[in-house]
Short mmCIF file of C-alpha atoms in Angstrom, two decimals:
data_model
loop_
_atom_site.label_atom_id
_atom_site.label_comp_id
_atom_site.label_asym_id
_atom_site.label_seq_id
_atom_site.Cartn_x
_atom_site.Cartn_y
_atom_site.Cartn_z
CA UNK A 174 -36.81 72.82 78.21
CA UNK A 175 -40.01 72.32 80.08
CA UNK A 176 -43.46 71.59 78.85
CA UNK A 177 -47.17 73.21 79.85
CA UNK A 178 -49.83 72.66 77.41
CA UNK A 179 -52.62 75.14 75.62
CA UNK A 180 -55.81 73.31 75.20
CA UNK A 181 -54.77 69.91 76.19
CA UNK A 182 -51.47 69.47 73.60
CA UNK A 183 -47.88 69.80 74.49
CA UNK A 184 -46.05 73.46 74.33
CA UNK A 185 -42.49 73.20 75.33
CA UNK A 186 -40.57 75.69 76.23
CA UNK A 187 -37.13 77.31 75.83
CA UNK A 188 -36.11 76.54 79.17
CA UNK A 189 -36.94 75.67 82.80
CA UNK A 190 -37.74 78.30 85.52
CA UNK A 191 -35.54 78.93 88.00
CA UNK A 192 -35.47 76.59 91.16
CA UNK A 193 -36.89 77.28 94.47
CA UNK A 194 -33.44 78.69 96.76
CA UNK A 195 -31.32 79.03 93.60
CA UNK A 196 -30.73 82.98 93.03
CA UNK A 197 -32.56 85.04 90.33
CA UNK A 198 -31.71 85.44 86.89
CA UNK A 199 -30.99 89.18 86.30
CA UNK A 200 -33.28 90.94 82.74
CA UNK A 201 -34.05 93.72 81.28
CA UNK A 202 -37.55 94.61 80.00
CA UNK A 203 -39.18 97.74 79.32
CA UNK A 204 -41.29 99.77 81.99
CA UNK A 205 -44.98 101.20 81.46
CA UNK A 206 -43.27 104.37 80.92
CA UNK A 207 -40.47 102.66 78.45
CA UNK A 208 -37.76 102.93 80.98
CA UNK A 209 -35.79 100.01 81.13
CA UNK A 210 -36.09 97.69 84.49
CA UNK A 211 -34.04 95.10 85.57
CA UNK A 212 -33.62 92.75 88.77
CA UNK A 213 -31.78 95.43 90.73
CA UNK A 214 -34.50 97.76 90.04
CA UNK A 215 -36.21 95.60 92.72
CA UNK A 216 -33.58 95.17 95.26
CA UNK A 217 -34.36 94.78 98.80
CA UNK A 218 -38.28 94.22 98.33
CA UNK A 219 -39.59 91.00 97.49
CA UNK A 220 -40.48 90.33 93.78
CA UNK A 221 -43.57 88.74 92.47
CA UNK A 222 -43.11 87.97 88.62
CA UNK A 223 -46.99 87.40 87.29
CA UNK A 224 -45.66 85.99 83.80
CA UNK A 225 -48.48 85.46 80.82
CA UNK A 226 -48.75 85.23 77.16
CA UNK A 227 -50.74 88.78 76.27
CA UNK A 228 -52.72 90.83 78.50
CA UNK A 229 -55.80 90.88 76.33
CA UNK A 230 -56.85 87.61 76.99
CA UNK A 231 -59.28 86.63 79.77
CA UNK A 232 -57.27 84.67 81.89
CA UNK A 233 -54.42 86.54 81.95
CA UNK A 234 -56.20 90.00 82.57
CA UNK A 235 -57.75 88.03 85.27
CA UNK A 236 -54.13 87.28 87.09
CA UNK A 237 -53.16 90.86 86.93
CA UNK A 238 -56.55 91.74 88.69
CA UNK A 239 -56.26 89.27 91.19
CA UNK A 240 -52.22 89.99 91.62
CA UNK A 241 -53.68 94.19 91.98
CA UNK A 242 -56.35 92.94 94.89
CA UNK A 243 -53.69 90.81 96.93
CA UNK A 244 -50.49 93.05 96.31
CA UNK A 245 -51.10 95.27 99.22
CA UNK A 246 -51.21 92.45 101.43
CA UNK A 247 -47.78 91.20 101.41
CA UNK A 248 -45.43 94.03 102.76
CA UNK A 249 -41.98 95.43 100.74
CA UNK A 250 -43.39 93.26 97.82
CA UNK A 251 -43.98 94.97 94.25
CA UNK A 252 -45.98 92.64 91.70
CA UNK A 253 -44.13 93.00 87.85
CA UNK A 254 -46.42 91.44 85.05
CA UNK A 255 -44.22 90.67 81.88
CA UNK A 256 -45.36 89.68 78.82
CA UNK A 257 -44.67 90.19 75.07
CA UNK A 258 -47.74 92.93 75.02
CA UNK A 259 -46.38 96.72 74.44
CA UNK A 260 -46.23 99.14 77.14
CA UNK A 261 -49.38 100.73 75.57
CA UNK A 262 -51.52 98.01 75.63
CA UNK A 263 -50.48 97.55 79.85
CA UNK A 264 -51.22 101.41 79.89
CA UNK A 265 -54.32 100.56 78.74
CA UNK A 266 -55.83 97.56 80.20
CA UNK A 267 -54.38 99.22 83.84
CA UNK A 268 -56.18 102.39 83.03
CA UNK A 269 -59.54 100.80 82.11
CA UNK A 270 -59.55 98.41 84.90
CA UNK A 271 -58.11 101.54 87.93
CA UNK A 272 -55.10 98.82 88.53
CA UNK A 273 -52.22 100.62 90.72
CA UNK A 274 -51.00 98.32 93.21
CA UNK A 275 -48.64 96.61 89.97
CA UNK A 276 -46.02 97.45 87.68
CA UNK A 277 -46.38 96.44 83.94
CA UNK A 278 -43.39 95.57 81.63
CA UNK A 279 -43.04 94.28 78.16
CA UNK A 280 -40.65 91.72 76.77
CA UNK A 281 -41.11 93.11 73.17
CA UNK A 282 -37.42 95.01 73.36
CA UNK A 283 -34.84 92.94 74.42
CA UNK A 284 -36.50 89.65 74.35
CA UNK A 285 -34.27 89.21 77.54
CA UNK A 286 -36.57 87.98 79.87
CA UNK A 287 -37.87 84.68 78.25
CA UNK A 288 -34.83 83.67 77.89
CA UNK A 289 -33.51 84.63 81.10
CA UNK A 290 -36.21 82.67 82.50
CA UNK A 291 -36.89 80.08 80.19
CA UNK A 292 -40.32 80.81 79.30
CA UNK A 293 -40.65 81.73 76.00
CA UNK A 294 -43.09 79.22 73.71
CA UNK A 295 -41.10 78.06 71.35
CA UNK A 296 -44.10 75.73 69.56
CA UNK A 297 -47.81 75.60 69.30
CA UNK A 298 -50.47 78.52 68.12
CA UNK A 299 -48.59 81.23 71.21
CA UNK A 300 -45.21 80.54 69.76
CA UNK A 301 -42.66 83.59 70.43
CA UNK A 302 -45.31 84.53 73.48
CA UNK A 303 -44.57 83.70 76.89
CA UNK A 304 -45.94 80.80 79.00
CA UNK A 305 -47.68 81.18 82.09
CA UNK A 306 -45.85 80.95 85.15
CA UNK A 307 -45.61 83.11 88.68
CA UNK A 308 -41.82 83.55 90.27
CA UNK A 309 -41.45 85.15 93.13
CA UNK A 310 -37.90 86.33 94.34
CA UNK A 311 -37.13 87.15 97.92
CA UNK A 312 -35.55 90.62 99.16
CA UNK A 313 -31.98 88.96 99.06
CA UNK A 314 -32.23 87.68 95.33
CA UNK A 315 -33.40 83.83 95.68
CA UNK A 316 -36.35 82.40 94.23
CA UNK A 317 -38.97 81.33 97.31
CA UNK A 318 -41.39 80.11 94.22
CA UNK A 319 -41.54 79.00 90.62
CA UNK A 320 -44.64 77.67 89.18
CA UNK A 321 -45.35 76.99 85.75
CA UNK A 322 -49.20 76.33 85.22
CA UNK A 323 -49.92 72.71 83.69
CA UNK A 324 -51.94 74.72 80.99
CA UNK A 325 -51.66 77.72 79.59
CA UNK A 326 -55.57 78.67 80.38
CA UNK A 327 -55.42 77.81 83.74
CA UNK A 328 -54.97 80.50 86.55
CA UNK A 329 -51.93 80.07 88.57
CA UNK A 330 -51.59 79.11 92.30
CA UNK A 331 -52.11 82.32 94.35
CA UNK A 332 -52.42 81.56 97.41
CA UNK A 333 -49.06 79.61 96.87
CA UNK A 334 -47.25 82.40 95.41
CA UNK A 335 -48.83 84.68 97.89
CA UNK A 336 -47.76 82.78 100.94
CA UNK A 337 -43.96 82.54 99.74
CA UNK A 338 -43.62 85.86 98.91
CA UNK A 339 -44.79 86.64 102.86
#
């Protein structure tokens, strides 16, 4: 269990992310289309996870945006958002903003992922949702960064992610 916050009190959560040079957890979630995805679906390109609690909230539209701006910068690398949201709502918020350099998924289906990567919210008003947090997973499987934000309303470290996953 590991613990961020959401407006200054405690949220814990069911788990810890995965360690920097330990290998990924494998998951399934569901694709913008509804296809299922999964680690292999990824294999041989680097991964960048952009994890958040719902996609129609300002902070964490904002890290998709920023994620779609820098995501052509890092070669073989393919940015997956996950969240709890449906595949509609992605569908939406990508097709309002012209976002195509990442791939949505949703959570809502097998509720695989949270657990998988221990950060599903299991107290405080986001309960069930997932916490904030950026993984990214090198071509060969291994985690080159994990990085669960302090609070939930904070923006993660970018350039940090960015920089591992090149």
């Amino acid at each position: 269990m590991a613990t961020t916050k959401f407006k200054g009190n405690d949220v814990h959560t069911s788990g810890s992310l995965p360690a920097v040079g330990q290998k990924a957890p494998d998951f399934k979630v569901v694709g913008s289309d509804l296809s299922e995805l999964n680690l292999a679906s990824f294999a041989g390109k680097t991964l960048i996870l952009n994890i958040f609690p719902s996609i129609d909230t300002a902070v964490c539209a904002s890290s998709v945006r920023k994620f779609n701006e820098s995501a052509s910068s890092v070669p073989n690398a393919t940015v997956l958002c996950v969240s709890m949201d449906l595949p509609f709502a992605h569908n939406r918020f990508c097709g309002a903003e012209g976002l195509k350099n990442v791939k949505t998924s949703s959570d809502f289906r097998y509720q695989d992922f949270g657990k998988a990567y221990g950060v599903r919210m299991e107290d405080g008003p986001l309960a069930g949702l997932h916490a904030r947090s950026v993984v990214v997973v090198g071509p060969d499987g291994t985690v080159k960064h994990s990085e669960l934000v302090p609070d939930i309303g904070q923006e993660p470290n970018y350039d940090a992610a960015l920089a591992a996953a090149r």
